[in-house]
Short mmCIF file of C-alpha atoms and ligand atoms in Angstrom, two decimals:
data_model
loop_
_atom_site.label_atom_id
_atom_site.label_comp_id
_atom_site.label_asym_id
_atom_site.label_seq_id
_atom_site.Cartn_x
_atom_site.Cartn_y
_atom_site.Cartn_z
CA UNK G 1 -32.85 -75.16 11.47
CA UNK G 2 -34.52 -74.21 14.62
CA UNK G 3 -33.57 -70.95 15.23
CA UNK G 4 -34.23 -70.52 18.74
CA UNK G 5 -33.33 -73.67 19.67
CA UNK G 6 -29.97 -73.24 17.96
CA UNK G 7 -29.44 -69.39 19.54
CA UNK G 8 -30.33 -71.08 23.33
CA UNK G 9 -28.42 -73.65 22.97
CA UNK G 10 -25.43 -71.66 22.10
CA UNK G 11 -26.02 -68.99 23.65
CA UNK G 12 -26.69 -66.17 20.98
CA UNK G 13 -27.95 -63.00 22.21
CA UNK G 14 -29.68 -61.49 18.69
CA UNK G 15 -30.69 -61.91 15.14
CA UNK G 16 -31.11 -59.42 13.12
CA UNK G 17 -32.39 -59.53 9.53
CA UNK G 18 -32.01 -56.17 7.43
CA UNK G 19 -33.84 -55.71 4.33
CA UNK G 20 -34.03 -52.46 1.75
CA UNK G 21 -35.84 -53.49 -1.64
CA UNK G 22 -34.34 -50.54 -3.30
CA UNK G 23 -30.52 -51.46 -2.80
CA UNK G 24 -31.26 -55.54 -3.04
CA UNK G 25 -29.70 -55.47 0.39
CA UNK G 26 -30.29 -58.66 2.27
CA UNK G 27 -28.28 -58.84 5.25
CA UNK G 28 -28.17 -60.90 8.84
CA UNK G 29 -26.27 -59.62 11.54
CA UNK G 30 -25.38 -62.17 14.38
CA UNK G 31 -24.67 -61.01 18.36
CA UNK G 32 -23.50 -63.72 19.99
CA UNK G 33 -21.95 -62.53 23.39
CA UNK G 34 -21.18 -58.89 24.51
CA UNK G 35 -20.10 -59.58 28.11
CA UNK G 36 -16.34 -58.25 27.37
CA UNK G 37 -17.67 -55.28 25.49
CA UNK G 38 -19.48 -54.42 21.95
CA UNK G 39 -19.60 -57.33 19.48
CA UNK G 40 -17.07 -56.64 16.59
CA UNK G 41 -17.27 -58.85 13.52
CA UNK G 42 -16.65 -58.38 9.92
CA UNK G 43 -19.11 -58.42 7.04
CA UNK G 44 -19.33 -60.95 4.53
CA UNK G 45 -20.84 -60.82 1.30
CA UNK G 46 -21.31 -64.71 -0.41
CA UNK G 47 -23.88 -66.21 -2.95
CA UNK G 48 -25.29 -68.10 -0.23
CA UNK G 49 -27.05 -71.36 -1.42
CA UNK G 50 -30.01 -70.84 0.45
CA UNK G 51 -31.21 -68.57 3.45
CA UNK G 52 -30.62 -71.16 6.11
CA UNK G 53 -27.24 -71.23 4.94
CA UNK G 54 -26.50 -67.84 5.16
CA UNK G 55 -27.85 -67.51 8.78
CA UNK G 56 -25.65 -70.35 9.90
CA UNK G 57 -22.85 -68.75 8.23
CA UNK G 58 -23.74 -65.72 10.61
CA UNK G 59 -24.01 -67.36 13.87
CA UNK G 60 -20.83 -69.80 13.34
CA UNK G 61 -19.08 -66.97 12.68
CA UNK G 62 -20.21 -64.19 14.97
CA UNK G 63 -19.70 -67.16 17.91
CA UNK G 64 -16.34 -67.26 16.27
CA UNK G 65 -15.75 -64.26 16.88
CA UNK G 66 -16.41 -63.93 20.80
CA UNK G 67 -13.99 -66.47 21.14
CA UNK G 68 -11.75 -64.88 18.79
CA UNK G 69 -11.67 -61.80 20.46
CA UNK G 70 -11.61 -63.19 24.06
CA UNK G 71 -9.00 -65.22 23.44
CA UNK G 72 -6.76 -61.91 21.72
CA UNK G 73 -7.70 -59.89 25.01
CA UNK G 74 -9.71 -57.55 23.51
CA UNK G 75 -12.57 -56.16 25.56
CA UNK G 76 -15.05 -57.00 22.90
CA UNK G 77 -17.77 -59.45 22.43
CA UNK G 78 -18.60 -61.49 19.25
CA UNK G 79 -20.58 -60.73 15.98
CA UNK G 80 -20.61 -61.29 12.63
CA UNK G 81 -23.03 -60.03 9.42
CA UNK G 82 -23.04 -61.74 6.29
CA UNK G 83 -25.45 -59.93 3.14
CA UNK G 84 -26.38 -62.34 0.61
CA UNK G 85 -25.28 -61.71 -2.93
CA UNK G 86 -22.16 -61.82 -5.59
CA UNK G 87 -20.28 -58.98 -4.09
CA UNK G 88 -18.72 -59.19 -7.99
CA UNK G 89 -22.21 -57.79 -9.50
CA UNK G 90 -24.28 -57.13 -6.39
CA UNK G 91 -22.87 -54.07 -4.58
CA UNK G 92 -24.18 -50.72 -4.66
CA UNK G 93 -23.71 -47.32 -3.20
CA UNK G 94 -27.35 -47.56 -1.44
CA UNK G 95 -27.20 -50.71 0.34
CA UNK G 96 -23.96 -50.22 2.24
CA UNK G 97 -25.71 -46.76 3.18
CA UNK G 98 -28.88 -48.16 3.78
CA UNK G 99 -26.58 -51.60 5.91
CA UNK G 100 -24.70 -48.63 7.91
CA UNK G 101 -28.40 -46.87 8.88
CA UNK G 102 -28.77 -50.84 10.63
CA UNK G 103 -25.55 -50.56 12.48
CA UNK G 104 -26.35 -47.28 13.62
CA UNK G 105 -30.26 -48.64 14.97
CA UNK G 106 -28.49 -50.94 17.25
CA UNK G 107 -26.43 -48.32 18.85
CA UNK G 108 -22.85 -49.89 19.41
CA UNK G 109 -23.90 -53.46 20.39
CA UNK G 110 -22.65 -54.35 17.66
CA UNK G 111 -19.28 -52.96 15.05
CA UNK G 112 -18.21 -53.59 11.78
CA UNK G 113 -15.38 -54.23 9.49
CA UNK G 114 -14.36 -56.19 6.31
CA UNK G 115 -14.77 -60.03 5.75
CA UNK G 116 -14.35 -61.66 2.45
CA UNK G 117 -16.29 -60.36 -0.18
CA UNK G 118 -16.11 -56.84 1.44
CA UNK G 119 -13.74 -54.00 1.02
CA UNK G 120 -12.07 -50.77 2.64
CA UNK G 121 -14.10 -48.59 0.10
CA UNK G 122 -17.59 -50.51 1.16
CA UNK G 123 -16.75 -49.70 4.59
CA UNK G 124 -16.19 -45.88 3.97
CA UNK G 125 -19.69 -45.94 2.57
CA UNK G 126 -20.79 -47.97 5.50
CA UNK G 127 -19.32 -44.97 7.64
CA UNK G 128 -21.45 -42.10 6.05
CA UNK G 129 -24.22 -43.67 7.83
CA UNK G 130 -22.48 -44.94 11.35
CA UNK G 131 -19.53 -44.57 13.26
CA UNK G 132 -19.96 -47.89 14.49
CA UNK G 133 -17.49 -49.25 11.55
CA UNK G 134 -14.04 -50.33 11.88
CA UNK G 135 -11.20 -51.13 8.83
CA UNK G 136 -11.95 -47.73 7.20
CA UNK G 137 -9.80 -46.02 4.82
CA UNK G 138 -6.31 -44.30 6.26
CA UNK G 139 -7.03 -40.93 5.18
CA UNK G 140 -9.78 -41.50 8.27
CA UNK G 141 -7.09 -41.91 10.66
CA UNK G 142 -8.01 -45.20 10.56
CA UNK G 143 -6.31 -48.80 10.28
CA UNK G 144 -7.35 -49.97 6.46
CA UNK G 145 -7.50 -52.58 4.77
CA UNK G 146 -6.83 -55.45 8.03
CA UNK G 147 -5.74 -58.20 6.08
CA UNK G 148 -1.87 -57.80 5.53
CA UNK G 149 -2.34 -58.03 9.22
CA UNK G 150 -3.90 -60.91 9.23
CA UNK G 151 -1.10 -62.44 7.64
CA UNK G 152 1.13 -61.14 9.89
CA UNK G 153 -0.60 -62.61 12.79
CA UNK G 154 -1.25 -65.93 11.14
CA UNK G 155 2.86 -66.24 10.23
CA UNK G 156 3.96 -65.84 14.02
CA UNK G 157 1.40 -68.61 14.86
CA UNK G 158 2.64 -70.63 12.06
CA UNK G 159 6.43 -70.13 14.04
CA UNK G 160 4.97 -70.82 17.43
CA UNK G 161 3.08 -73.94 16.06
CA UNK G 162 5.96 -75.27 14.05
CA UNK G 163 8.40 -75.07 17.02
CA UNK G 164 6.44 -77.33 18.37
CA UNK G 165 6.48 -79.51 15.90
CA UNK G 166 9.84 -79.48 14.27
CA UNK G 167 11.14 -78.06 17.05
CA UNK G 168 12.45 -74.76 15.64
CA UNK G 169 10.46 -72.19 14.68
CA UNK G 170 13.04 -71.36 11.35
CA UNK G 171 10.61 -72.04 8.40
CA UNK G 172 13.23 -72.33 6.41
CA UNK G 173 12.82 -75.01 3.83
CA UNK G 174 9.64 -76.10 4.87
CA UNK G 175 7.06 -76.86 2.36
CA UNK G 176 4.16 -74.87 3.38
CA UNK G 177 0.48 -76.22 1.05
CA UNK G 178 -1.63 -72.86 1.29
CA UNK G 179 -5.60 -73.19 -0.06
CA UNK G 180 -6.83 -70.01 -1.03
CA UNK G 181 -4.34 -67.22 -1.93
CA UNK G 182 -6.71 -64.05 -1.61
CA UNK G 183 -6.37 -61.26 0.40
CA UNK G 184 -4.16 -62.80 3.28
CA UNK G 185 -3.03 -65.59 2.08
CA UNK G 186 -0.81 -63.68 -1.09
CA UNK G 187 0.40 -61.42 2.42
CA UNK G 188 1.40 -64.61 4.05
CA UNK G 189 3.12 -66.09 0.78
CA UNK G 190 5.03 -62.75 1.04
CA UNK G 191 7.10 -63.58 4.82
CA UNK G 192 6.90 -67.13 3.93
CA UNK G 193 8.42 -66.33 0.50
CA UNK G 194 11.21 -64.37 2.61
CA UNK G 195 11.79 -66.71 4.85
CA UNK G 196 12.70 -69.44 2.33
CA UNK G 197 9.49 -71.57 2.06
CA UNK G 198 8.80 -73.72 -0.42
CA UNK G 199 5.26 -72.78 -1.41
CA UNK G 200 2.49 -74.92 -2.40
CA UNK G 201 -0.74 -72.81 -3.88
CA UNK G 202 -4.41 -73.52 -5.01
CA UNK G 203 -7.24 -71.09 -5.33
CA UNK G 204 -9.87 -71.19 -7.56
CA UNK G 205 -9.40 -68.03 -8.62
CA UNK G 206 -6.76 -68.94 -11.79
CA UNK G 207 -5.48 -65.06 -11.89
CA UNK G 208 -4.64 -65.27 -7.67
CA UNK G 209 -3.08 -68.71 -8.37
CA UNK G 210 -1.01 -66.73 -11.50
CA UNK G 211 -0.12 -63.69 -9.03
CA UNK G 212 1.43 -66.06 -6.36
CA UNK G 213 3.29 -67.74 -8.68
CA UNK G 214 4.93 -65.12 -10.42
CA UNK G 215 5.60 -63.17 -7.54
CA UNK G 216 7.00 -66.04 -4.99
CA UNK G 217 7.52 -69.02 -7.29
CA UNK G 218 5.21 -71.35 -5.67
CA UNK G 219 3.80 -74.55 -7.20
CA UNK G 220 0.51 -74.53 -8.59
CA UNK G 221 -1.88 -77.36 -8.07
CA UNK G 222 -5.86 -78.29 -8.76
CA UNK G 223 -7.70 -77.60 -5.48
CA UNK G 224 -8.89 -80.73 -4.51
CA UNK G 225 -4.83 -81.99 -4.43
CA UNK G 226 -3.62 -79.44 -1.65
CA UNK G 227 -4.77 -81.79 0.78
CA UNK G 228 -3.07 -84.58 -0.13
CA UNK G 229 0.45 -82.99 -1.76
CA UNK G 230 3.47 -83.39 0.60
CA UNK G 231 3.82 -80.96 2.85
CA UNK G 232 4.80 -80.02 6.28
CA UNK G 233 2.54 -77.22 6.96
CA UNK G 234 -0.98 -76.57 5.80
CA UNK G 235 -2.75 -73.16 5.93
CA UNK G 236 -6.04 -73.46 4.88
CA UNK G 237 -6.66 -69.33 3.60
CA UNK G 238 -10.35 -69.60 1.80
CA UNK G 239 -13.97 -70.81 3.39
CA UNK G 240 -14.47 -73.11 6.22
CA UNK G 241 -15.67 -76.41 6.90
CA UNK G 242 -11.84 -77.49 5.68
CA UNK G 243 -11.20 -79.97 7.72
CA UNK G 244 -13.34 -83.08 7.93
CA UNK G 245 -13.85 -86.62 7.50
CA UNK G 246 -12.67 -86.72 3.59
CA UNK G 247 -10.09 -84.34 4.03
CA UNK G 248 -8.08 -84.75 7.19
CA UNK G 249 -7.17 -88.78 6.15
CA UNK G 250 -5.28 -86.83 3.18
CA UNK G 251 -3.30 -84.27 4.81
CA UNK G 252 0.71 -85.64 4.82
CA UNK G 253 1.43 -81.90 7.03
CA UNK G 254 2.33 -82.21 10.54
CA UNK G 255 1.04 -78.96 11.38
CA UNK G 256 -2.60 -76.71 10.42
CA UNK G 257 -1.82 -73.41 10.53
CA UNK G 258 -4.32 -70.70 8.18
CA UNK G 259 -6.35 -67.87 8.36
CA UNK G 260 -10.04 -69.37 7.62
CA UNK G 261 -12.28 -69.14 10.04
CA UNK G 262 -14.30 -72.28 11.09
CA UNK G 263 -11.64 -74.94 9.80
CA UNK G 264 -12.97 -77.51 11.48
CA UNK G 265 -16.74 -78.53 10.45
CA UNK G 266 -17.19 -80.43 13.16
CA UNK G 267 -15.56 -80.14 16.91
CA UNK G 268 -14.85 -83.94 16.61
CA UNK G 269 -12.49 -82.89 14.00
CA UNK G 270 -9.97 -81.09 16.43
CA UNK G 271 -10.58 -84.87 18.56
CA UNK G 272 -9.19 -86.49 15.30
CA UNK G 273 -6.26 -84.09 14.22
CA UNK G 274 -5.12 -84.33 17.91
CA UNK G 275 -5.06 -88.15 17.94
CA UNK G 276 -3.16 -88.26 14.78
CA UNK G 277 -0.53 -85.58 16.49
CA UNK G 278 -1.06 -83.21 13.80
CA UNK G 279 -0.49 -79.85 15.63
CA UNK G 280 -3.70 -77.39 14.48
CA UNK G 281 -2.85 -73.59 15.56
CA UNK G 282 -6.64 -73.29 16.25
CA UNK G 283 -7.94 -70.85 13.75
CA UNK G 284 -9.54 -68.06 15.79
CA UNK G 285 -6.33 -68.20 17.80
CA UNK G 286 -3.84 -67.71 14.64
CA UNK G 287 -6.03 -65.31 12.60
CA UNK G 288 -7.05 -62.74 15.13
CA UNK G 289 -4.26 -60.25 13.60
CA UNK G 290 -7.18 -58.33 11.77
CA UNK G 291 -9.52 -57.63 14.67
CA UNK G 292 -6.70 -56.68 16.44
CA UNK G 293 -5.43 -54.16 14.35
CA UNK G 294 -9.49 -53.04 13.49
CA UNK G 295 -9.96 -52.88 16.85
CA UNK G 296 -6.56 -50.35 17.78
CA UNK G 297 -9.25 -47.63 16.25
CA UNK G 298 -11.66 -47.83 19.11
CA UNK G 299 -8.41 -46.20 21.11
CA UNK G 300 -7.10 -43.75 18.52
CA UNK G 301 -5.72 -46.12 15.78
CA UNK G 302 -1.85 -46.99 16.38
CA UNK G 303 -0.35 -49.26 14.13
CA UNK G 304 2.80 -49.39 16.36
CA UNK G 305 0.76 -50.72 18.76
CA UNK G 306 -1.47 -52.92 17.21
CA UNK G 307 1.45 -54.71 15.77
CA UNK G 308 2.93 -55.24 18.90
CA UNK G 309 -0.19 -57.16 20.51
CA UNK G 310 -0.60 -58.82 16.93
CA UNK G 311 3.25 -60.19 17.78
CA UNK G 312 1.79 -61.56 20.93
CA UNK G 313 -0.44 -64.21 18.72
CA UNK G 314 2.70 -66.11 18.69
CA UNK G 315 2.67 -66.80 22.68
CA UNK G 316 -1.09 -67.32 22.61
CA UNK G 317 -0.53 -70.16 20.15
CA UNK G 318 2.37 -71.63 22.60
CA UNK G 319 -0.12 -71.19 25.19
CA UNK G 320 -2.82 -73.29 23.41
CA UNK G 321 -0.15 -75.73 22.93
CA UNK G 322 0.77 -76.07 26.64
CA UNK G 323 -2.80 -76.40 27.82
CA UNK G 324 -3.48 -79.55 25.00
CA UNK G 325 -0.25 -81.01 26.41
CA UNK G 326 -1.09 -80.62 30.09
CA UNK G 327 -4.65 -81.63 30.33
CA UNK G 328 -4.40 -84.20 27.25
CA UNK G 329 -7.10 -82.51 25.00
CA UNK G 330 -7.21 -80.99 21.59
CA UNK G 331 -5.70 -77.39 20.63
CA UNK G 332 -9.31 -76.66 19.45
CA UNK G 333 -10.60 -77.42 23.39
CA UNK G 334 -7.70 -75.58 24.72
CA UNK G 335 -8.21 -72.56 23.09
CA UNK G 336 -11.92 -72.94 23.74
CA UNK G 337 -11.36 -73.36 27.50
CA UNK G 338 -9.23 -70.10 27.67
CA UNK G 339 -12.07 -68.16 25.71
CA UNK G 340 -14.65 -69.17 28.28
CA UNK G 341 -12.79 -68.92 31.59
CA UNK G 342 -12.28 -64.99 30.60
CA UNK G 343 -15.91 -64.52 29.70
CA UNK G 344 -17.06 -66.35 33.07
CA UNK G 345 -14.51 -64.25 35.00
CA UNK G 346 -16.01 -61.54 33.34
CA UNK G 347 -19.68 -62.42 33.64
CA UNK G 348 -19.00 -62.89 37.76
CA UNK G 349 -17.10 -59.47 38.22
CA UNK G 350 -19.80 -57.52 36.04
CA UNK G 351 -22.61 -59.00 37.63
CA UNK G 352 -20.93 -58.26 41.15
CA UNK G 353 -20.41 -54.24 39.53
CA UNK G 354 -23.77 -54.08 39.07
CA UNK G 355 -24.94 -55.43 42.46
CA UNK G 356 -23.23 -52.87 44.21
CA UNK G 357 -24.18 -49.84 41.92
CA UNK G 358 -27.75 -50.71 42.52
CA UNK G 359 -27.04 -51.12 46.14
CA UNK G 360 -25.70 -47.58 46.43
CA UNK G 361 -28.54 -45.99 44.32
CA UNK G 362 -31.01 -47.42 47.02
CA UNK G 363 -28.54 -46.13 49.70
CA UNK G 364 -29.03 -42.63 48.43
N1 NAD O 401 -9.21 -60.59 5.79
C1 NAD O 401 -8.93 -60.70 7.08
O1 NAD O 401 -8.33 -59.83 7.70
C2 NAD O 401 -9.33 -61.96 7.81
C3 NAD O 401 -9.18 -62.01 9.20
C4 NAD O 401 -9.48 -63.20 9.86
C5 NAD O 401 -9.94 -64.28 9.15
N2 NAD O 401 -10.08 -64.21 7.80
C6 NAD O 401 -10.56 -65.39 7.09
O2 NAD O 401 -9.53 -65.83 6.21
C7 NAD O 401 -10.10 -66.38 5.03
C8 NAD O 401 -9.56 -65.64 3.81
O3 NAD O 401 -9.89 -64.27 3.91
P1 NAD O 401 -9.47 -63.25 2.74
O4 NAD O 401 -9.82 -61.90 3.24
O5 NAD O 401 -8.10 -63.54 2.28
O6 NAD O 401 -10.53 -63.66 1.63
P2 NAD O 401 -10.36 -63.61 0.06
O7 NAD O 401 -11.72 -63.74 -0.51
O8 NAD O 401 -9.53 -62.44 -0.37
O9 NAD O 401 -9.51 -64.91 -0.24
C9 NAD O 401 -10.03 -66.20 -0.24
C10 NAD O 401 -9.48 -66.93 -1.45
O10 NAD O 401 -9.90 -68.27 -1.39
C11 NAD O 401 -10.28 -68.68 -2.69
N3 NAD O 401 -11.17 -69.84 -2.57
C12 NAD O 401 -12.49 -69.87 -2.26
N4 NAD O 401 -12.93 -71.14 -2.25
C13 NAD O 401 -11.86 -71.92 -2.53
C14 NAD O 401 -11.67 -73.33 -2.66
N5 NAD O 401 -12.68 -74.17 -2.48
N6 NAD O 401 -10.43 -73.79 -2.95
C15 NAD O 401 -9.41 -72.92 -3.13
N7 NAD O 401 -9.54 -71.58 -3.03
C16 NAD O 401 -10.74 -71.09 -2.74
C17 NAD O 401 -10.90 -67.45 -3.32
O11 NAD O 401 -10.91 -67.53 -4.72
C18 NAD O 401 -10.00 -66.35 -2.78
O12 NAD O 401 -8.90 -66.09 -3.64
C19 NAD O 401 -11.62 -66.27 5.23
O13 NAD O 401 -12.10 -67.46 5.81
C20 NAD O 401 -11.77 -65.12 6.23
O14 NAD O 401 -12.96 -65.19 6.96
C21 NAD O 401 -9.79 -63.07 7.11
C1 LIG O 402 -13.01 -57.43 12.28
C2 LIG O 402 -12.50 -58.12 11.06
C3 LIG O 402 -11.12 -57.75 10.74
C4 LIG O 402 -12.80 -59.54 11.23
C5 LIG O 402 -12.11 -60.53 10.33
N1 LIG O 402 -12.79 -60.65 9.08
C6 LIG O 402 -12.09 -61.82 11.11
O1 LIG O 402 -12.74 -62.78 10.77
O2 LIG O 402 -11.40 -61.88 12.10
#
């Protein structure tokens, strides 16, 4: 990959690579846009298959993220950090300490919080070092673990996006195919479960497939058949990339509607799904509920409150909708078109802020 190349042509604004021999931490931190405010990401810990592919995990995900929060209005900008290694066997005291000491260098560009493979606890140690952490424990006045949230978040969507499709949003005896039941997915089984939903689960994790099971009676089946079993919603819940050329022929849903980030590997793919009428809830649109909540702390954390903009995901979905209808493009364009038009709105009025501070400084 050419890095540069890659960063200009999408517009990244820094890389950062953190290293502490000690600890074994290995960690990138991506800032891809702070024109609505600090960039505020989670951190993800994977076995990366090699160090290109962890830095493109970073920068997909941290320009993820800009949209993501644009599109929530938050005043926040978009980053991401993944660290490389099996957060089973890998973690250690020191390297969150010595990963917070790195937040804290850059001085609030750039905020954390959990991502898969990370936890509330890692983020307590994270906040010895830095205040520049979100998703810390309660007993910090804090918001926690975000990603019952999540599900929250990614259920309205799921409502607003089968309304348009079925044209109720009652989930009621709808067969719902979820991939991944971790964190937010087993959340989201939980108000699909009490809705009546007919759940379909996969994970490759035998003991999450087990818990869903037990606890909500859903159908087990071998990962690679969730794309093809009949359903009429799927909500793909693990890694990215989901959606693509040997997977979307497959799908027998009507509607994509799930909490991974990056769904689509390519953009074409939101072309295709939109050509075949499949409605896809674009996935930083429908799984924002986290950074949401995370982000309530920056104002004195109020989980009243955050819930009540989380709610709101459910007319930002409709509003995706409307746009894809109107100007005849995909949900994926739509949502990316509202992202951008607040950052550019932004961009002008800051710009024109600055102008006139400077011009009163050489006033005086
Ligand atoms: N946690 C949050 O608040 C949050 C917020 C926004 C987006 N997301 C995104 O949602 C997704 C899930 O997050 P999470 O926190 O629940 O993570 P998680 O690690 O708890 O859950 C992911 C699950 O997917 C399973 N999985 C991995 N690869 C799989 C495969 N190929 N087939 C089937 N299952 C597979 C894992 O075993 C795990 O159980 C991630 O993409 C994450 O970035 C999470
Ligand atoms: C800030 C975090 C809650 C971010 C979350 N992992 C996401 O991808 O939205």
């Amino acid at each position: 990959m050419e890095i540069f190349n890659y960063m200009e042509n999408f517009d990244y604004e820094q890389l950062v690579f953190c290293q502490d021999k000690q600890s074994g931490l290995k960690a990138i931190i991506a800032i891809h846009d702070t024109t609505l405010g600090p960039a505020l990401g989670g951190t993800r810990m994977w076995m990366y298959e090699s160090e290109e592919a962890a830095i493109e995990d970073a920068l997909r995900l941290a320009r993820g993220m800009t949209y993501k929060n644009a599109v929530a209005g938050l005043n926040l900008g978009g980053g991401k950090t993944v660290i490389i290694g099996d957060p089973k066997k890998d973690k250690n005291e020191e390297m969150f300490r010595a990963f917070g000491r790195y937040i804290q260098g850059l001085n609030g560009r750039y905020i954390t919080a959990e991502d898969v493979g990370t936890t509330v606890e890692d983020m307590d140690i994270i906040h010895e070092e830095t205040d520049y952490v979100t998703g810390i424990s309660p007993a910090f006045g804090s918001s926690g673990n975000p990603s019952p949230v999540t599900a929250y978040g990614v259920y309205r969507g799921m409502k607003a996006a089968a309304k348009e499709a079925f044209g109720t949003d009652s989930l009621t005896n709808k067969k719902v195919a979820i991939q991944g039941v971790g964190n937010v997915a087993y959340h989201l089984c939980k108000y699909l479960h009490e809705e009546g939903v007919k759940l379909i689960v996969t994970d490759i994790n035998k003991e999450a497939i087990q818990r869903a099971v037990n606890d909500f009676q859903a159908e087990a089946v071998e990962p690679n058949e969730i794309y093809s079993v009949d359903s009429d919603i799927f909500a793909p819940c693990a890694l990215g990339a989901v959606l693509n050329d040997v997977t979307i022929p497959q799908l027998k849903a009507s509607v994509i509607a799930g909490a991974a980030n990056n769904q689509l590997k390519e953009p074409r793919h939101g072309e295709i799904l939109h050509q075949k009428g499949i409605i896809y809830a674009p996935d930083y649109v429908i799984n924002a509920g986290g950074v949401i909540n995370v982000a309530d702390e920056l104002y004195g954390y109020n989980r009243e409150r955050a819930l009540k903009k989380v709610e709101n995901i459910y007319n930002n979905i409709e509003s995706v909708i409307e746009i894809s209808k109107r100007d005849q493009i995909p949900t994926s364009l739509a949502a990316d078109r509202l992202a951008e038009e607040r950052i550019a709105k932004m961009k002008n009025s800051r710009s024109q802020f600055l102008l006139e501070g400077k011009h009163i400084l050489n006033r005086k």
